[in-house]
PDB file of C-alpha atoms and ligand atoms in Angstrom:
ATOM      1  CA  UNK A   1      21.060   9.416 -10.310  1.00 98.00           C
ATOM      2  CA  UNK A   2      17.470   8.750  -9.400  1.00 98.00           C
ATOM      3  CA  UNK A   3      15.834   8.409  -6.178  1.00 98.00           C
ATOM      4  CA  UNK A   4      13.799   5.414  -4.856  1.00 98.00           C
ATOM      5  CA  UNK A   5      12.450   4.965  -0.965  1.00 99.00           C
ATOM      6  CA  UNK A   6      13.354   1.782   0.815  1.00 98.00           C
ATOM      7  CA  UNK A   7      10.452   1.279   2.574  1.00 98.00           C
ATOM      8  CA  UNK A   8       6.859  -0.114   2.893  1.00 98.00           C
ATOM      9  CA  UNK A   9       5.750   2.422   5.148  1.00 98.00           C
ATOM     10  CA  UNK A  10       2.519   3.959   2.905  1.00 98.00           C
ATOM     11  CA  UNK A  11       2.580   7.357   4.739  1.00 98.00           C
ATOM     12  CA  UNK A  12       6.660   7.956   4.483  1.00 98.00           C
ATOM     13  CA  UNK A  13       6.521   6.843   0.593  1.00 98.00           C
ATOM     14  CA  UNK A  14       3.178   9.536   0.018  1.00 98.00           C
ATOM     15  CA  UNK A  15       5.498  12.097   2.048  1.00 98.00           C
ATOM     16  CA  UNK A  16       8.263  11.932   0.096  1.00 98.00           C
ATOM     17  CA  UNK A  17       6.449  11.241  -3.468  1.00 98.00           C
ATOM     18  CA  UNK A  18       4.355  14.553  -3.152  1.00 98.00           C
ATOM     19  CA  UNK A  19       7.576  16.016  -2.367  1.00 98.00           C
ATOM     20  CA  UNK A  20       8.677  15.254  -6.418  1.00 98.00           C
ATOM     21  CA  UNK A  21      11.777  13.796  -5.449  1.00 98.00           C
ATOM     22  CA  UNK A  22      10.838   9.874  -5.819  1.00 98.00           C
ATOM     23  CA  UNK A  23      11.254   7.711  -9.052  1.00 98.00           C
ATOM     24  CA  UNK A  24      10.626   4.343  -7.703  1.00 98.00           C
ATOM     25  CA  UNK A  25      10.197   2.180  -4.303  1.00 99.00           C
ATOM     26  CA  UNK A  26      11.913  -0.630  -3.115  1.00 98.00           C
ATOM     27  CA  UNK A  27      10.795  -3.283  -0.182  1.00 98.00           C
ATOM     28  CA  UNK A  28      11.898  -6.060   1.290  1.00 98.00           C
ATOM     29  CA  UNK A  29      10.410  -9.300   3.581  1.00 98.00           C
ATOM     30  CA  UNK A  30      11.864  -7.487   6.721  1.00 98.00           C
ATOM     31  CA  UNK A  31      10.593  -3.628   6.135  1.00 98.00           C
ATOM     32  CA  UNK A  32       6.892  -5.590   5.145  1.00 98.00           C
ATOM     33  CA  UNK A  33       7.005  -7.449   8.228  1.00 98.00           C
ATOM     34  CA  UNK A  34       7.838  -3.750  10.690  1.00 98.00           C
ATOM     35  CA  UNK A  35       4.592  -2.581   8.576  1.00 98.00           C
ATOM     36  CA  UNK A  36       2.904  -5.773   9.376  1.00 98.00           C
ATOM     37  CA  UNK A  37       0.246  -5.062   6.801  1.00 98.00           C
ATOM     38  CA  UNK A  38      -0.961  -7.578   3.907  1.00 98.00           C
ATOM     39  CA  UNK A  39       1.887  -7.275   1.606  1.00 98.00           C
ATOM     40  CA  UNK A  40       0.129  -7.463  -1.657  1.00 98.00           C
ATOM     41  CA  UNK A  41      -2.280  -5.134  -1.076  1.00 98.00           C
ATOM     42  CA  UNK A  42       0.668  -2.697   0.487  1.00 98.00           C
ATOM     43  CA  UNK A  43       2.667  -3.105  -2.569  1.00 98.00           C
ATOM     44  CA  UNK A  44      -0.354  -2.871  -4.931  1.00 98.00           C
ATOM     45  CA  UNK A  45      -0.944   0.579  -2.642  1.00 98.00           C
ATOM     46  CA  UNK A  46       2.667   1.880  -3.519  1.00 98.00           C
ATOM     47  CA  UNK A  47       2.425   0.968  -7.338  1.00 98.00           C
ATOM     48  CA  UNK A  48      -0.805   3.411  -7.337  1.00 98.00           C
ATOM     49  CA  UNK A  49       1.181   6.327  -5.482  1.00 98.00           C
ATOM     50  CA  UNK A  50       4.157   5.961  -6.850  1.00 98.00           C
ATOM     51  CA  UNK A  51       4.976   6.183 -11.160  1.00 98.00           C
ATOM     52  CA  UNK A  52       7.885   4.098 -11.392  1.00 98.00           C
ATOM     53  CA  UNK A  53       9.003   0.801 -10.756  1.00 98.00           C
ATOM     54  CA  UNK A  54       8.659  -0.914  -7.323  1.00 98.00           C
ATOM     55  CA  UNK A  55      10.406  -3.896  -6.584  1.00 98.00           C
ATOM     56  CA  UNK A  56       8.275  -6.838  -3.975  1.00 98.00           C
ATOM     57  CA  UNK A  57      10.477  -9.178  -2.916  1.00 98.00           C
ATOM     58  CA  UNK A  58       9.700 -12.977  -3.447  1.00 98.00           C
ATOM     59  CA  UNK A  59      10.309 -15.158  -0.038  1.00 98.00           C
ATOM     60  CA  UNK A  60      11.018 -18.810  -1.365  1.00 98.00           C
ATOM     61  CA  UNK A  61      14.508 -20.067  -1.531  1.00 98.00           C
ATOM     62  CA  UNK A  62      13.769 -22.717  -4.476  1.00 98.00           C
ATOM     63  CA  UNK A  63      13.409 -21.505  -7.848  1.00 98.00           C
ATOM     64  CA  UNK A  64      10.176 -23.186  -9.112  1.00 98.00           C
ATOM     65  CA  UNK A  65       8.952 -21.102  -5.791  1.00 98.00           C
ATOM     66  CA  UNK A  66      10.412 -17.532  -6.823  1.00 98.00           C
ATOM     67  CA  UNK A  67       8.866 -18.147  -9.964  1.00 98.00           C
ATOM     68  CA  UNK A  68       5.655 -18.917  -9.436  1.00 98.00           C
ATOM     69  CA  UNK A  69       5.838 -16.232  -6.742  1.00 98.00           C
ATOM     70  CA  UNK A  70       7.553 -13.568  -9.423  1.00 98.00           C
ATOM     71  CA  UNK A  71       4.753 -14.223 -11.582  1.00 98.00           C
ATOM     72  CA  UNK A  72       1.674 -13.152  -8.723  1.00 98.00           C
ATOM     73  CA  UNK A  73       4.256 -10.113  -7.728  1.00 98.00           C
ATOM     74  CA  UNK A  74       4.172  -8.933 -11.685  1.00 98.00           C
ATOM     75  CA  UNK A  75       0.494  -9.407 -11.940  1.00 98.00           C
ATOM     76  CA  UNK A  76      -0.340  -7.097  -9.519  1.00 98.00           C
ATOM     77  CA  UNK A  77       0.387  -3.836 -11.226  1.00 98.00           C
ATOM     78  CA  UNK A  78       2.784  -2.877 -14.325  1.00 98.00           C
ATOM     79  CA  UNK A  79       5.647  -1.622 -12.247  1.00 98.00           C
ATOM     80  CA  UNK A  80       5.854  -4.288 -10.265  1.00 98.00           C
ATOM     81  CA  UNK A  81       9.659  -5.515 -10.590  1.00 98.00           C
ATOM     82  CA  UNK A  82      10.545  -8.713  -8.947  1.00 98.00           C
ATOM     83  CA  UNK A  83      13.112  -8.616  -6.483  1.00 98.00           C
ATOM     84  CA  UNK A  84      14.689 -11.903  -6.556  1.00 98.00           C
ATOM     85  CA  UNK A  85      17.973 -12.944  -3.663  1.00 98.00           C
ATOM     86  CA  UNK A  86      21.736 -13.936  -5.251  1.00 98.00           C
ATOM     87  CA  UNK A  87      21.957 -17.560  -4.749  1.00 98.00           C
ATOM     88  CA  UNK A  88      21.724 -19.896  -7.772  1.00 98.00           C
ATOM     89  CA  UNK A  89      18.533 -21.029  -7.462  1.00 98.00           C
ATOM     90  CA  UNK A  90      17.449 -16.795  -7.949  1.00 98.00           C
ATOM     91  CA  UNK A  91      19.996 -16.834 -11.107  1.00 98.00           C
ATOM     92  CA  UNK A  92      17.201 -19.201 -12.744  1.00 98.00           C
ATOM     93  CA  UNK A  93      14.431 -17.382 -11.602  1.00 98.00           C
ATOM     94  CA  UNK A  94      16.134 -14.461 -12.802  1.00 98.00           C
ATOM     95  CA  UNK A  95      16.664 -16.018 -16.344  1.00 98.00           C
ATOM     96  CA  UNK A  96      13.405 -17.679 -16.572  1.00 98.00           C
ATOM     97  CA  UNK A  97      11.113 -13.969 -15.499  1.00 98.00           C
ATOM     98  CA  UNK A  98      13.741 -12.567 -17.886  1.00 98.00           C
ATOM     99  CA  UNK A  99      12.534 -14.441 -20.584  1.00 98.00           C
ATOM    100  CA  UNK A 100       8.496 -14.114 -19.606  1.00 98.00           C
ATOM    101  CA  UNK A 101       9.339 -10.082 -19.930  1.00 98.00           C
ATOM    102  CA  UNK A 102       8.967  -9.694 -16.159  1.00 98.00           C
ATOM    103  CA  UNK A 103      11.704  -7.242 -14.770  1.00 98.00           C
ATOM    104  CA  UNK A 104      13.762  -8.636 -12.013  1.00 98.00           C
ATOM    105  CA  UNK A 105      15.745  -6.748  -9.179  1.00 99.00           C
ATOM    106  CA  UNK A 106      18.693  -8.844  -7.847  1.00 98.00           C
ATOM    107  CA  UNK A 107      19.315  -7.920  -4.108  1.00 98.00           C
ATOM    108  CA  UNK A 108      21.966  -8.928  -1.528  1.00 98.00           C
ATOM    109  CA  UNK A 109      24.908  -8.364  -3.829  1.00 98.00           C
ATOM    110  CA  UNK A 110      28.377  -7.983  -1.996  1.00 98.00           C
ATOM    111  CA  UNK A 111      30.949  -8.606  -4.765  1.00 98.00           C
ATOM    112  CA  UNK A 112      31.491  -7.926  -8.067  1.00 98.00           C
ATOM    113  CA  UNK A 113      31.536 -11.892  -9.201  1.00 98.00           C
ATOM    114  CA  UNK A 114      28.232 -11.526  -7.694  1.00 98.00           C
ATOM    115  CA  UNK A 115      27.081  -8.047 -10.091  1.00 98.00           C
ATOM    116  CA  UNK A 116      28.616 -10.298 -12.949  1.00 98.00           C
ATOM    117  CA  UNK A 117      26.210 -13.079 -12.719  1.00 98.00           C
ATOM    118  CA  UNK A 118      22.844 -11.224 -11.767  1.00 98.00           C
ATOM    119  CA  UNK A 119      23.712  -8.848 -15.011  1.00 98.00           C
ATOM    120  CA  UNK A 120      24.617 -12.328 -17.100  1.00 98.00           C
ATOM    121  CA  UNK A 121      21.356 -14.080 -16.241  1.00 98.00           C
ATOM    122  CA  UNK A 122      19.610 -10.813 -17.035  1.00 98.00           C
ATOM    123  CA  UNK A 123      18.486  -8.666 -13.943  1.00 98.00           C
ATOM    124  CA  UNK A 124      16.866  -5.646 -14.780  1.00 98.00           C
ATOM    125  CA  UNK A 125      18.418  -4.152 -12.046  1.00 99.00           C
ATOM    126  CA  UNK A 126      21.176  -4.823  -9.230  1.00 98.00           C
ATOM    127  CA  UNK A 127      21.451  -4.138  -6.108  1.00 98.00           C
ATOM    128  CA  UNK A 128      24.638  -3.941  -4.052  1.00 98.00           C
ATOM    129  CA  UNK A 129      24.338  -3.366  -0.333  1.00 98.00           C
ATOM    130  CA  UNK A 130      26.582  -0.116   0.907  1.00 98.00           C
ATOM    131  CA  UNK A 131      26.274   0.044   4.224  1.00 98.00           C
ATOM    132  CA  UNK A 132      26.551  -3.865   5.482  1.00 98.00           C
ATOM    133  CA  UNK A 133      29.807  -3.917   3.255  1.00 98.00           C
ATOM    134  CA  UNK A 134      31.123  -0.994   5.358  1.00 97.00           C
ATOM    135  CA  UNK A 135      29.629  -2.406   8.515  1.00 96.00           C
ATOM    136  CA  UNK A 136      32.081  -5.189   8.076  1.00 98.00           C
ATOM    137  CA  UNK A 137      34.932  -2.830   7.519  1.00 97.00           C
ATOM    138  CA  UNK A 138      34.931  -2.758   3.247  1.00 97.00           C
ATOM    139  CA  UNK A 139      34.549  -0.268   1.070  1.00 96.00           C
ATOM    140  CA  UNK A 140      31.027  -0.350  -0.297  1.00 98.00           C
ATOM    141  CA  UNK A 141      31.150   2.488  -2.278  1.00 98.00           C
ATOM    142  CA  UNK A 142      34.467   0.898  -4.142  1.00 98.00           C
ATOM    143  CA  UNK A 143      31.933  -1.943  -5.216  1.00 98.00           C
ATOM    144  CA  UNK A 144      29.494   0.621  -6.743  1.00 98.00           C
ATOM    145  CA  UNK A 145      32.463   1.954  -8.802  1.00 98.00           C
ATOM    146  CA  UNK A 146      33.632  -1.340  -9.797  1.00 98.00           C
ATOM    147  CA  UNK A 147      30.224  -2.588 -11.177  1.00 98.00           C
ATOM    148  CA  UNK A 148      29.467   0.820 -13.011  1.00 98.00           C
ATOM    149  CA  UNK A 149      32.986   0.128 -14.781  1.00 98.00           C
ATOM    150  CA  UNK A 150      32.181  -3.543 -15.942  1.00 98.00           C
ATOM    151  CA  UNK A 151      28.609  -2.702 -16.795  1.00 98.00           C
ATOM    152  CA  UNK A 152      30.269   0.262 -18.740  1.00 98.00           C
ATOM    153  CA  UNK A 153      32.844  -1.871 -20.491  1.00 98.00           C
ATOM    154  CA  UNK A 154      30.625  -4.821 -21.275  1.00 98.00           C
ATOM    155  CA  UNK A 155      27.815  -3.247 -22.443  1.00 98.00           C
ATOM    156  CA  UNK A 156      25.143  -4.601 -19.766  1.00 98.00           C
ATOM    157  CA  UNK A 157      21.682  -3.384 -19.716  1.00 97.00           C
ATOM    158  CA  UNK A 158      21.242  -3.501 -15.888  1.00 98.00           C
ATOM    159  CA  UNK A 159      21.185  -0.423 -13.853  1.00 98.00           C
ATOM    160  CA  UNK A 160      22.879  -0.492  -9.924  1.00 99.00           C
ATOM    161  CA  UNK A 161      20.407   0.560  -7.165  1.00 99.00           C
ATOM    162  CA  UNK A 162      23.078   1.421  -4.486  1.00 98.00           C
ATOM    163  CA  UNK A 163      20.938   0.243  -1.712  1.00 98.00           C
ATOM    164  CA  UNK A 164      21.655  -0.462   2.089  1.00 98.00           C
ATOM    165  CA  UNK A 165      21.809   3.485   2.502  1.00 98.00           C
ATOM    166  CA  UNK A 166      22.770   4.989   6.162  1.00 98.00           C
ATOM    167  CA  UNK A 167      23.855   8.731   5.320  1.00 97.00           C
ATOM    168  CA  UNK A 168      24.193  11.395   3.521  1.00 97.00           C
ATOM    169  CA  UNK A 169      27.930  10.578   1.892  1.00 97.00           C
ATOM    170  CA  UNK A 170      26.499   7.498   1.154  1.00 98.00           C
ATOM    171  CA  UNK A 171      24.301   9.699  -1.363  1.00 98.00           C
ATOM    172  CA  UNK A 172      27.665  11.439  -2.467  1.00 98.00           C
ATOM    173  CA  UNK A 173      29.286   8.798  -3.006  1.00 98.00           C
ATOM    174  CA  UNK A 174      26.673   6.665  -5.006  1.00 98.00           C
ATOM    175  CA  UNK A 175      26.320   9.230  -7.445  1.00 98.00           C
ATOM    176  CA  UNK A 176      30.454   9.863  -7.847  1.00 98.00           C
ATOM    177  CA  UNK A 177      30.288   5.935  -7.881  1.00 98.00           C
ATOM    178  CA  UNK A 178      28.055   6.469 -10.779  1.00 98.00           C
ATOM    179  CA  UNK A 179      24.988   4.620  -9.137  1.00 98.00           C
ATOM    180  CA  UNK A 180      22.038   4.651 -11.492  1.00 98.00           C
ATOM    181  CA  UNK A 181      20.064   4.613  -8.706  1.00 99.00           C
ATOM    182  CA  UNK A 182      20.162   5.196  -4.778  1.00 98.00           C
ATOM    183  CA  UNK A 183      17.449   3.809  -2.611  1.00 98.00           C
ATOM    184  CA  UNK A 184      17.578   5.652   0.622  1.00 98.00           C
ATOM    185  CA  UNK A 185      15.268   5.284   3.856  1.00 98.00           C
ATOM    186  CA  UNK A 186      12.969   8.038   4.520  1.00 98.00           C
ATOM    187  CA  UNK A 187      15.068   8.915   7.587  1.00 98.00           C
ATOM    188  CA  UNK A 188      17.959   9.495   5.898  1.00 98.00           C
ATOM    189  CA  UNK A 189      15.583  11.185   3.006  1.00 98.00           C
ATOM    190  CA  UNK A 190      14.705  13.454   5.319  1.00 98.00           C
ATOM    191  CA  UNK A 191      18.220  14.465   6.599  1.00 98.00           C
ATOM    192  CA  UNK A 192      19.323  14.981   2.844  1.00 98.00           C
ATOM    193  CA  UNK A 193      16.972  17.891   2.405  1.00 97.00           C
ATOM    194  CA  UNK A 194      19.037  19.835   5.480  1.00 97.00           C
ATOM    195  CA  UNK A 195      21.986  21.743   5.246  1.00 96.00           C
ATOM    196  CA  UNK A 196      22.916  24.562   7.744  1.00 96.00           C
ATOM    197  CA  UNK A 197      23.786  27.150   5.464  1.00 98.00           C
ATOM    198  CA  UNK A 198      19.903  26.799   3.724  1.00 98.00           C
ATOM    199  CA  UNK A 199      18.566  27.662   7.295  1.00 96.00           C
ATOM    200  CA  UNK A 200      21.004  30.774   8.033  1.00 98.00           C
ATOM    201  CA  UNK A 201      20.675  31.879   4.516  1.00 98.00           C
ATOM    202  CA  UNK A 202      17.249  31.681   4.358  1.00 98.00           C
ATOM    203  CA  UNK A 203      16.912  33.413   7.849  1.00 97.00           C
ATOM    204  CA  UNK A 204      18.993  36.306   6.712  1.00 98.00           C
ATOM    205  CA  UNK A 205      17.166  36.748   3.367  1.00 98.00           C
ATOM    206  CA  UNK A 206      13.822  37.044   5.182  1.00 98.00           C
ATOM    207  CA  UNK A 207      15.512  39.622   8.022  1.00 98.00           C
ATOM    208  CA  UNK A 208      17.383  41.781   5.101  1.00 98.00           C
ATOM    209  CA  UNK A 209      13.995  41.476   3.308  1.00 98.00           C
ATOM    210  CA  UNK A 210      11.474  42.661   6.336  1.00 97.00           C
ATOM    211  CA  UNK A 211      14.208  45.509   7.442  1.00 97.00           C
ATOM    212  CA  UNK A 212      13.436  47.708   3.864  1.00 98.00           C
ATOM    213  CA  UNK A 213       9.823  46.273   3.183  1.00 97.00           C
ATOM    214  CA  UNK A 214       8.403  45.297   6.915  1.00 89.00           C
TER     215      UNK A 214
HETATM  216  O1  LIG B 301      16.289  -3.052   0.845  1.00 79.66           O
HETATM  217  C1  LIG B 301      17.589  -3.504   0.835  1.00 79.66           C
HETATM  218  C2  LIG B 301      18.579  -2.672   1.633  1.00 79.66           C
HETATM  219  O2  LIG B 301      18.464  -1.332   1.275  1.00 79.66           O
HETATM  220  C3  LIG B 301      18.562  -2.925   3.116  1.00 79.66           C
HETATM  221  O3  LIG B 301      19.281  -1.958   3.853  1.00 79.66           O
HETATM  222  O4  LIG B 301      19.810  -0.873   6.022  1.00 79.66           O
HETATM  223  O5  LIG B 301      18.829  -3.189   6.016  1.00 79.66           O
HETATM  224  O6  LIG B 301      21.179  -2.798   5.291  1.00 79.66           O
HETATM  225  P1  LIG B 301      19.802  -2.227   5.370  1.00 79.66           P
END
């Protein structure tokens, strides 16, 4: 499973990219609006940074508007992907970018009906929100599993970004869920690097070490 950010922040995404660890970044209108920055120039700043695909997120709710919109977000750098909201009216804009060649990342997906119709209308990639399924008491990871399986036994190209990520089993679980891809904010990033046992055992090496060879 690869690793994107979920973030705008330019000095989290550098941290973690020079860390080797990132394939990709994903945004959205609310993580732009924390940075409060212009958002083409941020996202145009992540595309240089970061080699893989980064999804901007368009803002209008018609489709003639997510289009037009989809078209300034690919122009802006070849990795741009257009992240595009599951209503109907982003089904066509999803269909019609398909069919200009301009990758498309369908976001705020809660059911599987809903995975089934972003992969029909030809989203590059999907993305099912984890954590504000289980904040409402379902099992997000249990969606994850169920789209892999119908991607799996229908042949669909798209790939799942497990996104809305709040922990560590989160992680775990998208990859057992057989996520394609996880995007994870860079707190929980950070956490993922830590385990107890690394800090003890590394402790102890260096003591065992310095004992024989000061
Ligand atoms: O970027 C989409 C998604 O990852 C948002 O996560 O934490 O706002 O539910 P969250």
């Amino acid at each position: 499973m690869k690793l994107f950010i979920d973030s705008a922040n330019l000095d989290h995404i550098k941290e973690m990219n020079d860390l080797g660890i990132l394939s990709g970044v994903t945004t959205n209108p609310t993580l732009m609006a924390k940075e409060g920055k212009d958002v083409n120039q941020t996202l145009i700043q992540i595309a240089e940074m970061v080699d893989g695909p980064i999804s901007g997120e368009v803002i209008s709710v018609d489709a003639k508007g997510m289009i037009e919109e989809g078209k300034k977000i690919a122009k802006l750098h070849p990795n741009m992907i257009v992240k595009i909201p599951m209503t109907e009216a982003g089904m066509q804009a999803t269909k019609a970018l398909t069919e200009l060649g301009i990758k498309t990342n369908v976001t705020l997906i809660f059911s599987l009906p809903q995975a089934l119709l972003a992969c029909t209308a030809g989203a590059t990639f999907i993305s099912p929100f984890v954590g504000r399924l289980d904040d409402i008491g379902t099992d997000g990871i249990e969606l994850i599993e169920s789209i892999r399986d119908m991607i799996d036994v229908y042949g669909f190209d798209s790939e799942i970004i497990s996104a809305s990520i709040r922990h560590n089993e989160h992680i775990k679980a998208s990859i057992n869920a057989g996520a394609h891809i996880a995007t994870v904010p860079y707190e929980v990033l950070k956490k993922a690097f830590k385990h107890p046992l690394t800090d003890t055992g590394l402790e102890n090496f260096l003591k065992d070490y310095q004992k024989v060879y000061g």
